Amino acid sequence: MSEKVIISAAITGGMSVPTQSAAIPVTPEEIVESAVGANAAGAAIVHIHVREPETGRPVADIELFDEVLRGIGERCDVIVQPTTGGGAGMTLEERAAVLPRFRPEMATFNTGSFNFGLFPIAERDLDYEPWELDYLTATRDYVFRNTFADMERICEMVREAETKPELEVYDVGHLYNVRYLLDRGLLDTPIHVQFVLGVMGANAARLDQFMHMHRTATDLFGERFTFSAAGVGYPAEFHLAAMCLMLGGHVRVGLEDNLRVTRSRRAGSNAELVRKAVTMAELFDREPASADEARETFALKGREGVAF
Ligand code: KMH
Ligand code: ZN
């Protein structure tokens, strides 16, 4: 069990709309500020999406990524992990363009195709903008596409960019997809796996499902993997964090995945969610790792190797 726990903060996301919470950072300045605050609170990694500044619509705009990644890099030494998952309706090329352009230390890598339903959120009694309602209800017919051809393409791109992929597994079958990519020599080891549970269309954020996926990963990858979990929604985010703290894994929190800090209180910032994760870590004798300690754990190429 590694004593140090690497905490990631997922700052804004691409599968939510601003009306869901005023705390969701939208503009590049807000995303940079929130990322710097999350790092100061104890996050070694910040996971980054971008949004249209005027509306908050999730976009794959490479110039907005440039502004955000440079803005964060100028303010702190946190590991900046851009998304290659993006948001609903984006093509693989749009989603993966961050890799050759910014050559980040880490980036997400989604390991299978599945339905990604957000439409029940549209039924909540909130004063949505028309585009937000369209964005949410359109997911009734949305498949988050990550075919074997797509994944093999991303394997090439992360290797070329010397970027460590964080393998996002949403269901048991995705673990076998990873095994296939390893067997083909398309992924370098040790791998880092993130169990993402609670997305409608994939596996549920239940402790028994987490244990089943963790056990399956251990069967398939032996000791050659590190892991973390991202629980979507409340209390899933903190329940999975507790499991990872007990099992020697790492933790992801953030407004991308969850809007509540307690059952009755919505989070006012990403830093607030990170602080709760830090408090939990202390209760489990796990100390938050610094960005450089995380770089060592994941054998990252370092900040000097990025292009932003
Ligand atoms: N939105 C999360 C459920 C990515 O950005 O590539 C998973 C995620 C994937 O963060
Ligand atoms: Zn994401």
XYZ file of C-alpha atoms and ligand atoms in Angstrom:
319
model
C 0.000 0.000 0.000
C 1.541 3.299 -1.100
C 1.285 5.672 1.808
C 0.937 8.626 -0.513
C -2.404 9.130 -2.223
C -2.567 11.006 -5.521
C -5.640 13.225 -5.579
C -7.030 14.360 -8.934
C -9.492 17.227 -9.305
C -11.854 17.110 -12.292
C -12.492 20.803 -12.687
C -15.416 21.381 -15.059
C -16.178 18.375 -17.291
C -17.984 18.027 -20.593
C -21.087 16.113 -19.592
C -22.920 18.714 -17.503
C -24.475 22.121 -18.101
C -23.915 25.351 -16.087
C -27.497 25.595 -14.816
C -26.892 22.429 -12.793
C -24.574 24.435 -10.469
C -23.271 28.005 -10.365
C -20.020 26.574 -8.985
C -19.122 24.897 -12.336
C -16.194 26.934 -13.781
C -16.973 28.101 -17.332
C -14.555 30.721 -18.661
C -10.820 30.001 -19.123
C -10.063 32.349 -16.224
C -12.549 30.545 -13.942
C -11.155 27.119 -14.927
C -7.558 28.259 -14.276
C -8.509 29.804 -10.920
C -10.385 26.676 -9.859
C -7.494 24.402 -10.893
C -4.965 26.498 -8.961
C -7.289 26.431 -5.932
C -7.690 22.647 -6.180
C -3.908 22.213 -6.314
C -3.448 24.457 -3.266
C -6.032 22.308 -1.447
C -4.051 19.115 -2.154
C -4.683 17.931 -5.724
C -1.560 16.730 -7.581
C -3.454 16.402 -10.875
C -6.121 18.602 -12.480
C -8.295 17.066 -15.168
C -9.290 19.646 -17.789
C -12.144 20.179 -20.244
C -13.078 23.539 -21.761
C -16.377 25.344 -22.374
C -17.635 28.142 -24.617
C -17.032 31.228 -22.390
C -20.327 32.930 -23.271
C -22.676 29.941 -22.775
C -20.744 27.233 -20.911
C -21.353 24.692 -23.682
C -18.692 21.932 -23.623
C -16.387 22.369 -26.645
C -13.114 20.987 -28.020
C -11.700 24.424 -28.892
C -7.909 24.007 -29.009
C -7.266 27.742 -28.405
C -9.340 27.631 -25.209
C -7.292 24.599 -24.091
C -4.123 26.578 -24.891
C -5.288 29.493 -22.741
C -6.253 27.222 -19.833
C -3.203 24.910 -19.905
C -0.763 27.852 -20.156
C -2.694 29.757 -17.469
C -2.407 26.860 -15.013
C 1.239 26.145 -15.914
C 2.182 29.751 -15.178
C 0.580 29.610 -11.711
C 1.561 26.223 -10.222
C 3.404 22.908 -10.851
C 0.278 20.720 -10.798
C 0.078 17.868 -13.355
C -2.321 19.081 -16.082
C -4.352 16.200 -17.546
C -6.482 17.279 -20.514
C -9.410 15.149 -21.595
C -9.562 13.081 -24.781
C -13.162 12.183 -23.920
C -14.532 15.639 -24.554
C -18.303 16.011 -24.616
C -21.364 14.688 -26.420
C -21.127 14.825 -30.205
C -17.379 15.456 -30.536
C -15.348 13.429 -33.069
C -12.287 11.428 -32.033
C -9.991 13.832 -33.925
C -11.536 16.818 -32.138
C -11.240 15.005 -28.795
C -7.628 13.845 -29.316
C -6.187 17.029 -30.862
C -4.803 18.015 -27.432
C -2.221 15.199 -27.634
C -0.018 16.326 -30.579
C -0.620 20.028 -29.805
C 0.231 20.105 -26.077
C 2.112 16.775 -25.529
C 0.760 16.706 -21.957
C 2.303 14.593 -19.165
C -1.005 12.716 -18.755
C -4.338 12.535 -20.584
C -7.472 10.458 -20.297
C -7.996 7.408 -22.543
C -11.525 5.972 -22.691
C -11.509 2.204 -23.096
C -14.849 1.284 -24.679
C -18.072 2.439 -26.316
C -21.312 2.743 -24.324
C -24.540 4.697 -23.922
C -23.950 7.838 -21.881
C -27.336 9.024 -20.594
C -27.774 12.471 -19.074
C -31.414 12.974 -20.153
C -32.950 12.306 -16.678
C -31.103 15.462 -15.481
C -33.238 17.480 -17.948
C -36.314 16.471 -15.932
C -35.074 18.344 -12.863
C -36.933 21.534 -11.976
C -34.199 23.936 -13.055
C -34.413 26.993 -15.309
C -32.386 25.520 -18.177
C -31.310 27.414 -21.289
C -32.826 25.885 -24.449
C -29.407 24.586 -25.640
C -28.863 22.924 -22.229
C -32.138 21.021 -22.530
C -31.211 19.949 -26.086
C -27.716 18.879 -24.937
C -29.072 16.762 -22.082
C -32.078 15.228 -23.894
C -29.988 14.369 -26.980
C -28.085 11.815 -24.867
C -31.144 9.537 -24.965
C -29.741 8.557 -28.382
C -26.008 9.106 -27.680
C -23.261 6.480 -27.764
C -19.871 7.523 -26.354
C -17.804 5.995 -29.174
C -14.423 4.380 -28.485
C -14.041 1.551 -30.991
C -10.957 -0.681 -31.197
C -9.822 1.396 -34.181
C -10.313 4.580 -32.103
C -8.406 3.122 -29.153
C -5.540 1.903 -31.362
C -5.352 5.436 -32.823
C -5.160 6.959 -29.347
C -2.458 4.420 -28.421
C -0.331 5.741 -31.292
C -1.008 9.364 -30.361
C -0.177 9.027 -26.632
C 3.024 7.134 -27.460
C 4.038 9.772 -29.991
C 3.321 12.555 -27.458
C 5.075 10.658 -24.606
C 1.849 11.130 -22.635
C 0.878 8.724 -19.835
C -2.703 7.593 -20.545
C -5.154 7.320 -17.648
C -7.278 4.371 -18.730
C -10.930 5.191 -17.988
C -12.830 1.938 -17.443
C -16.577 2.245 -16.988
C -17.476 -1.456 -17.083
C -15.888 -4.891 -16.685
C -15.637 -5.465 -20.447
C -13.433 -2.401 -20.767
C -10.798 -4.163 -18.664
C -10.616 -6.898 -21.319
C -10.233 -4.209 -23.999
C -7.204 -2.958 -22.073
C -5.874 -6.526 -21.875
C -6.211 -6.768 -25.694
C -4.259 -3.509 -26.187
C -1.550 -4.774 -23.809
C -1.357 -8.131 -25.592
C -0.831 -6.246 -28.853
C 1.981 -4.194 -27.275
C 0.018 -0.998 -27.875
C 0.163 0.182 -24.262
C 3.220 0.621 -22.044
C 3.281 -0.795 -18.521
C 2.742 -0.194 -15.694
C -0.698 1.072 -16.642
C -2.862 3.459 -14.607
C -6.532 2.462 -14.501
C -9.375 4.731 -13.325
C -12.615 2.998 -12.406
C -15.351 5.439 -13.465
C -18.620 4.253 -11.942
C -22.107 5.713 -11.955
C -22.524 6.808 -15.563
C -26.016 5.894 -16.853
C -25.307 3.307 -19.542
C -22.260 1.778 -17.840
C -21.545 0.160 -14.475
C -23.193 1.400 -11.277
C -21.267 3.114 -8.462
C -21.883 0.201 -6.083
C -19.154 -1.124 -3.774
C -19.668 -4.731 -4.942
C -19.294 -3.647 -8.585
C -16.142 -1.705 -7.708
C -14.698 -4.742 -5.926
C -15.588 -6.975 -8.862
C -13.839 -4.625 -11.308
C -10.826 -4.220 -9.006
C -10.544 -8.004 -8.607
C -10.879 -8.508 -12.384
C -8.163 -5.905 -12.976
C -5.867 -7.705 -10.529
C -6.532 -11.003 -12.346
C -5.824 -9.417 -15.743
C -2.926 -7.102 -14.897
C -1.337 -8.668 -11.811
C 0.710 -6.086 -9.902
C 1.548 -4.077 -13.044
C -1.086 -1.402 -12.525
C -1.973 1.531 -10.331
C -5.578 2.597 -9.939
C -7.945 5.329 -8.875
C -11.704 5.778 -8.960
C -14.126 8.491 -10.037
C -17.609 8.050 -8.612
C -20.247 9.987 -10.537
C -22.714 11.767 -8.267
C -23.166 11.955 -4.504
C -22.339 9.974 -2.309
C -20.660 7.764 -4.958
C -17.678 10.138 -5.271
C -16.739 9.758 -1.618
C -17.752 6.117 -1.219
C -15.375 5.125 -4.027
C -12.732 7.469 -2.606
C -12.954 5.589 0.692
C -12.577 2.235 -1.110
C -9.471 3.464 -2.901
C -7.994 4.873 0.302
C -8.429 1.458 1.944
C -7.101 -0.536 -1.036
C -3.997 1.566 -1.745
C -5.462 3.336 -4.717
C -5.743 6.992 -5.676
C -8.705 9.369 -5.681
C -10.561 11.642 -8.096
C -13.023 14.284 -6.942
C -14.418 17.384 -8.639
C -17.427 19.246 -10.014
C -17.113 17.305 -13.286
C -18.352 14.199 -11.480
C -20.273 15.448 -8.421
C -21.897 18.706 -7.277
C -22.332 17.935 -3.536
C -19.946 18.051 -0.585
C -22.556 16.571 1.788
C -26.035 15.136 1.249
C -27.585 18.511 2.128
C -24.904 20.902 0.850
C -23.770 21.602 -2.700
C -20.076 22.249 -3.236
C -19.047 25.872 -3.676
C -15.777 24.965 -5.384
C -13.483 22.145 -6.497
C -11.113 23.067 -3.635
C -13.897 22.245 -1.173
C -14.254 18.732 -2.645
C -10.464 18.262 -2.570
C -10.345 19.347 1.077
C -12.930 16.657 1.946
C -10.788 14.060 0.129
C -7.710 15.247 2.067
C -9.578 14.912 5.364
C -10.675 11.376 4.419
C -7.110 10.479 3.417
C -5.804 11.554 6.807
C -8.394 9.323 8.498
C -6.945 6.394 6.495
C -3.288 7.311 7.191
C -2.749 8.284 3.582
C -0.892 11.505 2.884
C -1.705 13.547 -0.226
C 1.140 13.296 -2.741
C 2.682 16.427 -4.216
C 2.698 16.837 -7.985
C 6.349 15.791 -8.139
C 5.700 12.703 -6.006
C 2.878 11.810 -8.400
C 5.234 12.332 -11.348
C 7.587 9.816 -9.765
C 4.840 7.290 -9.030
C 3.573 7.427 -12.619
C 7.062 7.861 -14.174
C 5.888 10.945 -16.068
C 8.171 12.808 -18.469
C 7.994 16.041 -16.427
C 6.854 19.593 -17.165
C 9.844 20.304 -19.379
C 8.463 17.726 -21.828
C 5.110 19.440 -22.468
C 4.280 21.897 -25.289
C 2.379 24.560 -23.348
N -16.649 12.453 -17.435
C -16.214 11.373 -16.685
C -17.363 10.506 -16.349
C -12.694 11.987 -20.009
O -12.772 13.156 -19.760
O -12.023 11.501 -20.923
C -15.104 10.621 -17.341
C -14.036 11.443 -17.913
C -13.513 10.970 -19.195
O -13.613 12.392 -17.339
Zn -13.386 14.315 -18.153
